[in-house]
Every structure is written in C-alpha cells, then in structure tokens.
mmCIF file of C-alpha atoms in Angstrom:
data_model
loop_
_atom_site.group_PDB
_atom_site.id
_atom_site.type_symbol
_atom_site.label_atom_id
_atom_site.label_comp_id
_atom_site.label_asym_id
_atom_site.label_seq_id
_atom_site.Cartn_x
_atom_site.Cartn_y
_atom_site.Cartn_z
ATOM 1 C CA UNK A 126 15.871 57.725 27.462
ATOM 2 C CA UNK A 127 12.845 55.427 26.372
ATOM 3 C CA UNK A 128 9.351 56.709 24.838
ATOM 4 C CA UNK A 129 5.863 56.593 25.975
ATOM 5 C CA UNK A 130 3.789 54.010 24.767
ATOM 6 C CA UNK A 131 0.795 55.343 22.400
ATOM 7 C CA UNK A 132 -2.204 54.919 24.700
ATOM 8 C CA UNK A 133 -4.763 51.979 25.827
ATOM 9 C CA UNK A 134 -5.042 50.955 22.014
ATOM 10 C CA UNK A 135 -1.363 51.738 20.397
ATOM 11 C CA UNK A 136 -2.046 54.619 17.759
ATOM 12 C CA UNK A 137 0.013 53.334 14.363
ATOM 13 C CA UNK A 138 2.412 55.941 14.629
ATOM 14 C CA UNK A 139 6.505 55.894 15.248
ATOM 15 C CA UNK A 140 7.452 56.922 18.009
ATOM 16 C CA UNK A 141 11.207 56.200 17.026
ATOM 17 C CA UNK A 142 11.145 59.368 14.826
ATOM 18 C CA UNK A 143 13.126 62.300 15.089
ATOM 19 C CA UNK A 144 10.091 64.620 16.792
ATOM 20 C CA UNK A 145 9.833 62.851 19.537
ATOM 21 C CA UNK A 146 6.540 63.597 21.583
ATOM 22 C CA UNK A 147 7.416 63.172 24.972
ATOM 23 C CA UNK A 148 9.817 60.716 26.420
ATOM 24 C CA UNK A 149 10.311 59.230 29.258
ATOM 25 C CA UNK A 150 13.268 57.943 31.317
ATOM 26 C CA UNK A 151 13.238 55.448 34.176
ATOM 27 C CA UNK A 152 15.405 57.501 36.362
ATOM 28 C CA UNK A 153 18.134 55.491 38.538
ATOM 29 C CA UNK A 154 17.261 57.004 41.947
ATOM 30 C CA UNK A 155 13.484 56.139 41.968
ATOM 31 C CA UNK A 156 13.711 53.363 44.926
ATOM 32 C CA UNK A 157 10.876 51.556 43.780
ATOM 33 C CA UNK A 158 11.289 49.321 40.469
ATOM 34 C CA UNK A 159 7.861 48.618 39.921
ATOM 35 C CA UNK A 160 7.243 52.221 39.017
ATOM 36 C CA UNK A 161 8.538 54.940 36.370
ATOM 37 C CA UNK A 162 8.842 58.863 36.412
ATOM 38 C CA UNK A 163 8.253 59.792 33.708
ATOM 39 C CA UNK A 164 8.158 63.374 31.552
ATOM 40 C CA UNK A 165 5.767 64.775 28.671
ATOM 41 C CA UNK A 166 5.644 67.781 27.635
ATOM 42 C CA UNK A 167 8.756 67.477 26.725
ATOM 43 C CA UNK A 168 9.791 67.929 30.857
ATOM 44 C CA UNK A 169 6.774 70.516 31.626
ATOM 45 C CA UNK A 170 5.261 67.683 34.165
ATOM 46 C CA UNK A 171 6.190 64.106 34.903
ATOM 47 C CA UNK A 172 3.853 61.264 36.196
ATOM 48 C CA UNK A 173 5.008 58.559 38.261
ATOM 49 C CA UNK A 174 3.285 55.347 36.902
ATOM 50 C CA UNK A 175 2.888 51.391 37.051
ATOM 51 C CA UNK A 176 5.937 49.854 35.042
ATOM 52 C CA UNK A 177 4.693 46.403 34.147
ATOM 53 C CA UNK A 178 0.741 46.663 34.448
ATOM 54 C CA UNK A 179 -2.476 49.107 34.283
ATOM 55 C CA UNK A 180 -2.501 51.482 31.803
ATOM 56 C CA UNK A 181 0.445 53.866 30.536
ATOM 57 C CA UNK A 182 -0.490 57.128 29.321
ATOM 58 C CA UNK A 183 0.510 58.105 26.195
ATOM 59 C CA UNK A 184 -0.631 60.050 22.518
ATOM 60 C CA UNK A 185 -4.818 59.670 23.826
ATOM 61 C CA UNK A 186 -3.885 61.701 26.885
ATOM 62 C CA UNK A 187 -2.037 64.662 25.455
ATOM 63 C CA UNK A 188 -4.440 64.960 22.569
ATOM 64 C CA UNK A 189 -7.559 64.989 24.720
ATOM 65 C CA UNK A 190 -5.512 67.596 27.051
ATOM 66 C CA UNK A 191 -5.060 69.684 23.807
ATOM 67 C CA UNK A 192 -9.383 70.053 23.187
ATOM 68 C CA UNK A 193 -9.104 72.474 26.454
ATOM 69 C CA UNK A 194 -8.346 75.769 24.741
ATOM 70 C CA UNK A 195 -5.004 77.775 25.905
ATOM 71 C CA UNK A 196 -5.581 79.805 28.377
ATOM 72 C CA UNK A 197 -8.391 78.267 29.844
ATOM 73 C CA UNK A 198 -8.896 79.688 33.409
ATOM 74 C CA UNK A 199 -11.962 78.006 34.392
ATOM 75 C CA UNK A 200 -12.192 74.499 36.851
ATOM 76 C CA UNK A 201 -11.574 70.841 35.200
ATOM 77 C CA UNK A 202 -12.480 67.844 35.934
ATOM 78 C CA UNK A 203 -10.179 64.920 34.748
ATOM 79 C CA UNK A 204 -12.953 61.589 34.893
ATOM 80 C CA UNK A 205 -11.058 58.320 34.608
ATOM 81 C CA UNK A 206 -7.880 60.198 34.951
ATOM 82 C CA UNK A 207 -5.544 56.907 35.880
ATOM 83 C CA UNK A 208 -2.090 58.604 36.954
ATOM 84 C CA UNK A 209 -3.383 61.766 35.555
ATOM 85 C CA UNK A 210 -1.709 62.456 32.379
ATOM 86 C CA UNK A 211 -4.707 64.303 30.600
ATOM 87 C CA UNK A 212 -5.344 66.593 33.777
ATOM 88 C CA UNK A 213 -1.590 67.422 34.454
ATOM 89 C CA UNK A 214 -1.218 68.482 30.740
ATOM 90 C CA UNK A 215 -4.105 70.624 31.500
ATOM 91 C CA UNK A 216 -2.803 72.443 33.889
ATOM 92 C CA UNK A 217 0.852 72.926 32.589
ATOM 93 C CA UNK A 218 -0.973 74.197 29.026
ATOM 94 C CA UNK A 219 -3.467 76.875 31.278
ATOM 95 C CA UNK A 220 -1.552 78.662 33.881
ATOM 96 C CA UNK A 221 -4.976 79.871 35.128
ATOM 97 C CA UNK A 222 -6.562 76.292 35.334
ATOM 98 C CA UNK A 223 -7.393 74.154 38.070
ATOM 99 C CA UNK A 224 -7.961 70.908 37.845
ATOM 100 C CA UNK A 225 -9.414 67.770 39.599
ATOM 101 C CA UNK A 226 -8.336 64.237 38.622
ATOM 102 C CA UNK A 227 -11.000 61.639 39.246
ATOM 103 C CA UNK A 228 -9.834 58.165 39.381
ATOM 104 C CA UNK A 229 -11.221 54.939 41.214
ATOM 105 C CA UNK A 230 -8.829 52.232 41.224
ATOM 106 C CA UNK A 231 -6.376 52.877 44.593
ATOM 107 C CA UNK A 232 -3.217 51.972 42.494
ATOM 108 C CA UNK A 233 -3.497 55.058 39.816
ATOM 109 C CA UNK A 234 -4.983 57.344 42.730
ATOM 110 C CA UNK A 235 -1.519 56.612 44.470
ATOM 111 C CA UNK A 236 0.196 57.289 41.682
ATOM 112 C CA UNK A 237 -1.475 60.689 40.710
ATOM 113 C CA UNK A 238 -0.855 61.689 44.098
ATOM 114 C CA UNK A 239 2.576 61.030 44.147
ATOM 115 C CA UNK A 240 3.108 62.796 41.008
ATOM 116 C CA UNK A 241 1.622 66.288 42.291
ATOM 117 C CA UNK A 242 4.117 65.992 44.974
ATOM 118 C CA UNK A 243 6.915 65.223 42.871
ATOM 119 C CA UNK A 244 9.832 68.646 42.924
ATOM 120 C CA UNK A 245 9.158 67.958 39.287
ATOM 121 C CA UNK A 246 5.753 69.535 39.453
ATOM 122 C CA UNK A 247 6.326 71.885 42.463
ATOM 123 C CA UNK A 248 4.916 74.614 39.886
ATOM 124 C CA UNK A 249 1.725 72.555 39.372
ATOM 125 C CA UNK A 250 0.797 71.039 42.598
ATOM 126 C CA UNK A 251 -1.119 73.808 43.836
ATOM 127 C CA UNK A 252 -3.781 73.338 40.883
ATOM 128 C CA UNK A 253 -3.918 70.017 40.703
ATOM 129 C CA UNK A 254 -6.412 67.631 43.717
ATOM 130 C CA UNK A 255 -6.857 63.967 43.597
ATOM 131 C CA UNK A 256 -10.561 62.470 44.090
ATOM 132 C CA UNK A 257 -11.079 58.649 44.703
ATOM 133 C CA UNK A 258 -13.916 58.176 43.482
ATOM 134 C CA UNK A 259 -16.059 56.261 40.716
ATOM 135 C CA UNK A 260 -16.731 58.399 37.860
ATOM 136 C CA UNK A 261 -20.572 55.979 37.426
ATOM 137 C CA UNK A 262 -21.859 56.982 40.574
ATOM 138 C CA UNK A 263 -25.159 58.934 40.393
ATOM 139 C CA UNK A 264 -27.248 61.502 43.047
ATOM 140 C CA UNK A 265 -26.748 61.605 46.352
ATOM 141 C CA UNK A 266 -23.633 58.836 46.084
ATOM 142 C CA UNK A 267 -22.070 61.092 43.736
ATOM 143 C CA UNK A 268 -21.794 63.905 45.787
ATOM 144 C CA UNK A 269 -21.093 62.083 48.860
ATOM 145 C CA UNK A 270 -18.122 60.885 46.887
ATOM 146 C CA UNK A 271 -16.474 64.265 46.325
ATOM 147 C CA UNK A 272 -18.434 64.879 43.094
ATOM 148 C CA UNK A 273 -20.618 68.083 43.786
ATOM 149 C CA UNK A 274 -23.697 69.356 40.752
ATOM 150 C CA UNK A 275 -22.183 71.962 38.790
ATOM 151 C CA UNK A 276 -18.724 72.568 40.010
ATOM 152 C CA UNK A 277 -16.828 71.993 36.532
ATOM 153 C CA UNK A 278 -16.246 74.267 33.582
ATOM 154 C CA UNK A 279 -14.811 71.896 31.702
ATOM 155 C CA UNK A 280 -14.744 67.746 31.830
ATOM 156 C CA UNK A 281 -12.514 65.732 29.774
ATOM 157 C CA UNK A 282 -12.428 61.908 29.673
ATOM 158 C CA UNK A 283 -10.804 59.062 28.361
ATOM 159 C CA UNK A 284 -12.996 56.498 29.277
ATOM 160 C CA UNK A 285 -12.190 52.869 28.517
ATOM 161 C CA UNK A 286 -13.070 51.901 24.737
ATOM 162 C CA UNK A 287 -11.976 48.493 24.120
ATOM 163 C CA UNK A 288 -14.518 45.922 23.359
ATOM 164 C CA UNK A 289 -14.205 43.102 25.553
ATOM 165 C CA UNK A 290 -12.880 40.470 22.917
ATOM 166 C CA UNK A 291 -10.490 43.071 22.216
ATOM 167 C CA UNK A 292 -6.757 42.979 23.601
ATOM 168 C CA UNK A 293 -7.925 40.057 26.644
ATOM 169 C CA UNK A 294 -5.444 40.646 29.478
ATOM 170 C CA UNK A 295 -5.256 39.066 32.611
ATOM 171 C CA UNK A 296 -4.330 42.541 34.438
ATOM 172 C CA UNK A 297 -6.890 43.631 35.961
ATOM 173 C CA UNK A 298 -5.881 46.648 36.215
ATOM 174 C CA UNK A 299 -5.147 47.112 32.358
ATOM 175 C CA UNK A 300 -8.368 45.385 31.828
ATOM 176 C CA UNK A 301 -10.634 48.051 34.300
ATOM 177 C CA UNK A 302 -9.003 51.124 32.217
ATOM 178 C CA UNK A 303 -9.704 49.571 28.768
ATOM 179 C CA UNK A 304 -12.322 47.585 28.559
ATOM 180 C CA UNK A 305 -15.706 49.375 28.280
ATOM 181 C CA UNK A 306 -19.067 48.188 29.655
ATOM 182 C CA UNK A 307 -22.271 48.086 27.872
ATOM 183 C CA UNK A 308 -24.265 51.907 28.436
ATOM 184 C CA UNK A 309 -20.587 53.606 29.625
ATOM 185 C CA UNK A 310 -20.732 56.881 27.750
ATOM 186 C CA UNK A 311 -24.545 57.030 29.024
ATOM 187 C CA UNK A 312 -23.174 56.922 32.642
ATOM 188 C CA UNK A 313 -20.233 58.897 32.126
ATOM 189 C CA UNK A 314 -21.463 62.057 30.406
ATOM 190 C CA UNK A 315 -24.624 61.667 32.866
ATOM 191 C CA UNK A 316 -21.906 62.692 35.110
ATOM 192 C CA UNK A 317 -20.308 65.108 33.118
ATOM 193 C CA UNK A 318 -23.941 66.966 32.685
ATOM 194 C CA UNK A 319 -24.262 66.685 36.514
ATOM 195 C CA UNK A 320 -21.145 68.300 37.618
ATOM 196 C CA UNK A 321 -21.382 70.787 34.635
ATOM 197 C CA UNK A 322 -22.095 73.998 35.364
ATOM 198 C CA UNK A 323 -24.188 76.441 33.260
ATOM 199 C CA UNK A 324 -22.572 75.991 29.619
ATOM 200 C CA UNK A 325 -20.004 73.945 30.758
ATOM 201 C CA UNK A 326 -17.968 71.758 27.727
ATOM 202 C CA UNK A 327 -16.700 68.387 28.003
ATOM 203 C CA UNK A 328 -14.579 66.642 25.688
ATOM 204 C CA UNK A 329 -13.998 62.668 24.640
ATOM 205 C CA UNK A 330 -11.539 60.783 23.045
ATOM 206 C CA UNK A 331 -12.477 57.390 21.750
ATOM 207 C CA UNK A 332 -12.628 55.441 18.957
ATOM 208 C CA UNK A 333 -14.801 56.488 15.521
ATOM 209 C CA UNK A 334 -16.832 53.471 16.216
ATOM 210 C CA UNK A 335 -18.273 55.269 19.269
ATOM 211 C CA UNK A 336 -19.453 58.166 17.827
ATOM 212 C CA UNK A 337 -23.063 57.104 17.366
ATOM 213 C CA UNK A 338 -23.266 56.251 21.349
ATOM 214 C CA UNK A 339 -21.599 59.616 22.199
ATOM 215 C CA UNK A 340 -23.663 61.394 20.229
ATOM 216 C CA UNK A 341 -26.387 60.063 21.847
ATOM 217 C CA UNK A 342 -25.554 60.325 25.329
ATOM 218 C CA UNK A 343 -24.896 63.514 24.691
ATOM 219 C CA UNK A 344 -28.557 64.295 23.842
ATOM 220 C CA UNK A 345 -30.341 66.378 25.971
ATOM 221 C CA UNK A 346 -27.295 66.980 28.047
ATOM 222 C CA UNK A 347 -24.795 68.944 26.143
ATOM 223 C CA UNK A 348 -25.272 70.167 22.136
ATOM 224 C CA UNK A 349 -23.529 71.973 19.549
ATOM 225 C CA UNK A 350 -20.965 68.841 19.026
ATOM 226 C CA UNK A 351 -17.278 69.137 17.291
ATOM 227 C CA UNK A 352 -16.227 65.926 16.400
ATOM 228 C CA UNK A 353 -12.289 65.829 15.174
ATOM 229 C CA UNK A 354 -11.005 62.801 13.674
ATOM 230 C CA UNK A 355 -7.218 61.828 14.336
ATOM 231 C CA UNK A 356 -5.683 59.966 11.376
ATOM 232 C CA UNK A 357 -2.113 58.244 11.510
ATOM 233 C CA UNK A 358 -1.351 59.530 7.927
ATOM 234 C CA UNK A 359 -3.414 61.404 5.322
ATOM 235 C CA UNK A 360 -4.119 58.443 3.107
ATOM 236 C CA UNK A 361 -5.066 56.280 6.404
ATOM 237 C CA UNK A 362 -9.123 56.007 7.972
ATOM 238 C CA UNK A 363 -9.439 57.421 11.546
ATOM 239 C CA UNK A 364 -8.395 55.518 14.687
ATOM 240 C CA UNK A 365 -9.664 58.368 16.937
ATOM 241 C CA UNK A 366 -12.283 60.788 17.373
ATOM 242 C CA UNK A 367 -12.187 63.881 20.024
ATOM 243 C CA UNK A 368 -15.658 65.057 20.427
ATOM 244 C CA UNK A 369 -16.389 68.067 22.577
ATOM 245 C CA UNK A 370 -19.548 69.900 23.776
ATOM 246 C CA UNK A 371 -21.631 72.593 25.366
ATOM 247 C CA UNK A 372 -23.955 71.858 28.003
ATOM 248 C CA UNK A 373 -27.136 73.611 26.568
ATOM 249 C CA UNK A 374 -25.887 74.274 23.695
ATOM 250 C CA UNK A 375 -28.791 72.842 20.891
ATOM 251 C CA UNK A 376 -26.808 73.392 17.732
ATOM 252 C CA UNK A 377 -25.855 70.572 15.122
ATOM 253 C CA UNK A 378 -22.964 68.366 15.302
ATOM 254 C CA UNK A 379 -20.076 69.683 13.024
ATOM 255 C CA UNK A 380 -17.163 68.356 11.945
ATOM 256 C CA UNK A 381 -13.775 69.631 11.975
ATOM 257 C CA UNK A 382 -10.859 69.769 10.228
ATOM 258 C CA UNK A 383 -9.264 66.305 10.823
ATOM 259 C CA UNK A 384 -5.347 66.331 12.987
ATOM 260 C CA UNK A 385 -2.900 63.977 10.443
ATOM 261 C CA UNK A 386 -0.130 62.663 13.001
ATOM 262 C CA UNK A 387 2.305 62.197 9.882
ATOM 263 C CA UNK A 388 2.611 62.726 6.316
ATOM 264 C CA UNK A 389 2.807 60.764 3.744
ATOM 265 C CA UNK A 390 5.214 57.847 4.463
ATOM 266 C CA UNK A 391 7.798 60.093 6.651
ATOM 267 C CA UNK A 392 7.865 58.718 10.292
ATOM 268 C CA UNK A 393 8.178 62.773 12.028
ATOM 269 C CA UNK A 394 5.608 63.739 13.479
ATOM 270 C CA UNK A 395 4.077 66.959 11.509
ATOM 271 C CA UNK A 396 4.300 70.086 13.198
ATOM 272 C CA UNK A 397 0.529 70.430 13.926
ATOM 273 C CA UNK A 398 0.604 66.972 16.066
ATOM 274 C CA UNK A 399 3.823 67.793 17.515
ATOM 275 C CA UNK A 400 2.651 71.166 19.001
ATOM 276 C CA UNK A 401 -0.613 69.697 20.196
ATOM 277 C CA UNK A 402 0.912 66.833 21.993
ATOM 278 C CA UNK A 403 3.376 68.651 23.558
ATOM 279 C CA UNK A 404 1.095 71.560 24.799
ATOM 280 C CA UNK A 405 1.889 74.337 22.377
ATOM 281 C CA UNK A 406 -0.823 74.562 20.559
ATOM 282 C CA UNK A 407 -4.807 73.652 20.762
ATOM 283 C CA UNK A 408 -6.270 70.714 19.213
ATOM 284 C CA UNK A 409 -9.678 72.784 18.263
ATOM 285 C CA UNK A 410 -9.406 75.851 15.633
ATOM 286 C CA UNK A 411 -11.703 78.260 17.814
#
C-alpha cells in the first residue's frame, strides 16, 4: 500500500504517520499502467486516476467534501471535479445525496466515469453523473452544456489556485487544474449563483491569499460567509481556507473555529482531521 499525495499544492503534513488518511494501492490486475485505483475513505469509494500526470486528489478534496453537512439530502454539484474525489466523498458521507461532477478536460471526465462504474462503487453509482463541460461558461452556453439555472443545492469547488510562477510544469494537464487565471473565482461562483437554487450554499477551498477575491465574488451572489482556516500544526499560519455560503443570505462574514491537522510536533493526524478526511465527521460546527 502507498498514500495519496496531499493535493495540487502538497499540504505540510505526514502522511507516513500512523493515522493514515486514506491510502491507496496500485492494484496488480488494473491492465492499464498509466492509471491507479485508488481508495479514500479508508475503502468507502475508490477513483481510478492518471499515474504520472494531471492532478491527484488528495487532503483539498476530502476536506472540501467534509463542508457538506452529514446527511445532506439535497443535489450537488462537484465544479472542477477532475476524477471526482470531492463529489464521490460526497456521496459516500450523505446516503441521501446526489451528486453531479463537472469536469472539462476529456482525460479526468474518463476517469470519473470509470470510477462510478467501478464494483468498488456499485453502492454509489446510482448518485453519482458525469458532465463534460466547462465550469466558465455563461447563459445560454451554459445550459446548452448540461448546466441548467437553479438545479443545485449545494456547489463545492476546488478550483485551480496556483499562481502562474508557481510550481511551472510542462503537463498540461497538471498545469489546467492548478494554475488559476486572472478573474477565476468571479467566473466560477457566477456559475455557482446561476445553477443555485433559492438559498443554495457553495463551498471553496483555496488558499488564505484568496480570500479577499472570494469574498468579493461572492458579493451580491451568496452572503452570510464562514471562512475556516486549515493549519498544519497549531503554532503554524494557514495554508488553506474553506469558505462556504448562502445564496441570499446578506449576513457578515464570520470566522470559524480553525481545523489543526496535527499537534504540536507529533506526525498523527488529530482525531478532528482524521474524522473529517475520512468522512466521519463534518468540517463546519453547525
């Protein structure tokens, strides 16, 4: 058995410790080398995905999944979902959930399709559809694309938050899921508002950097903002933010208790993180 990787920016966190938080094993039978089954959740779901290039979901993807609260029963819609990590933990967590994973580039669409039809995730498959599409399109191209107004009760993303000068790779693929674009969180929660319906929530992961842009894309659109900050250790600044949302909502943004992944110097995980990441528990005190 080999562990995930930590997400598109490597969270600095061990994932050699004794808590693991999911792993992943490139199983013998899969006839294709250039891809990898892999479980999370500790074997809830498993995702088949690119061994050697795009992006490999990891910690980003199972925290964002925990900001849906248990029990949710509503529709999702997973924007940007690459093999669909986030939206698969969704559904495994909420037995009642249904969820859409939006993805545009044909190599992760495959991928997320292959994974609902895994035996793996025979449970699952029934909840889970698979939209090509791209997650910037606006009006009419939108909803010719799949994406119908107000059809969600819930949107999460994970939306690419690298600078450009950051992490320069010559895989494209890698390169489309990280690197962001000048006015993205503009476009994508213009999306999210669109396919909202009436007090619809979305959620975000990204870095604390962002929060300033969120915050104001999110004007107008959605109000009432949580914004929980995700430190590696208690002593250590925050390398990720998870803000969520209510469309209509007009109240201030507040900020929540903050998720340590370890203590002190220890490398386990603590038993908050641990339960979030693997779907036991939800990120948001409600």
């Amino acid at each position: 058995m080999r562990e995930v990787g930590a997400g598109r920016t490597p969270l600095p966190v061990d994932l050699n410790s004794g808590q693991k938080p999911f792993q992943i094993s490139a199983r013998p039978m899969n006839p294709n080398p250039d891809y990898t089954i892999d479980a999370f959740h500790r074997g809830a779901f498993h995702l088949v995905q690119p061994a050697n290039k795009g992006h490999r979901a990891g910690l980003d993807a199972m925290l964002l999944a925990g900001a849906v609260p248990k029990g949710f029963s509503g529709r999702v819609a997973d924007l940007g979902a690459g093999a669909g990590a986030a939206g698969f933990a969704v559904a495994a967590r909420c037995p009642a959930a249904s969820v859409l994973l939006v993805e545009h580039a044909a190599e992760m669409v495959g991928c997320a399709r292959q994974s609902r039809d895994l035996p793996a995730n025979t449970g699952l498959a029934g909840r889970i559809d698979v939209l090509q599409a791209d997650v910037e399109l606006s009006g009419p191209a939108r909803k010719s694309a799949g994406l119908a107004d107000r059809s969600f009760d819930f949107i999460i993303m994970n939306p690419p938050f690298n600078a450009a000068r950051d992490r320069a790779t010559p895989d494209q693929l890698k390169r489309a899921a990280h690197v962001m674009t000048e006015g993205l969180f503009e476009r994508w929660i213009r999306t999210a508002s669109a396919i909202g319906r009436a007090r619809a929530e979305v959620a975000i992961i990204a870095r604390p950097a962002s929060l300033a842009d969120i915050l104001a894309a999110l004007e107008g659109r959605f109000g009432s903002p949580r914004c929980l900050p995700i430190h590696p250790r208690p002593d250590a600044e925050a390398i990720r933010i998870i803000v969520r949302a209510r469309k209509g909502a007009r109240g201030a943004l507040t900020l929540a208790a903050p998720l340590i992944l370890h203590e002190g110097g220890g490398r386990d995980f603590t038993m908050r993180s641990d339960a979030i990441i693997n779907g036991r528990e939800t990120l948001f005190v409600e």
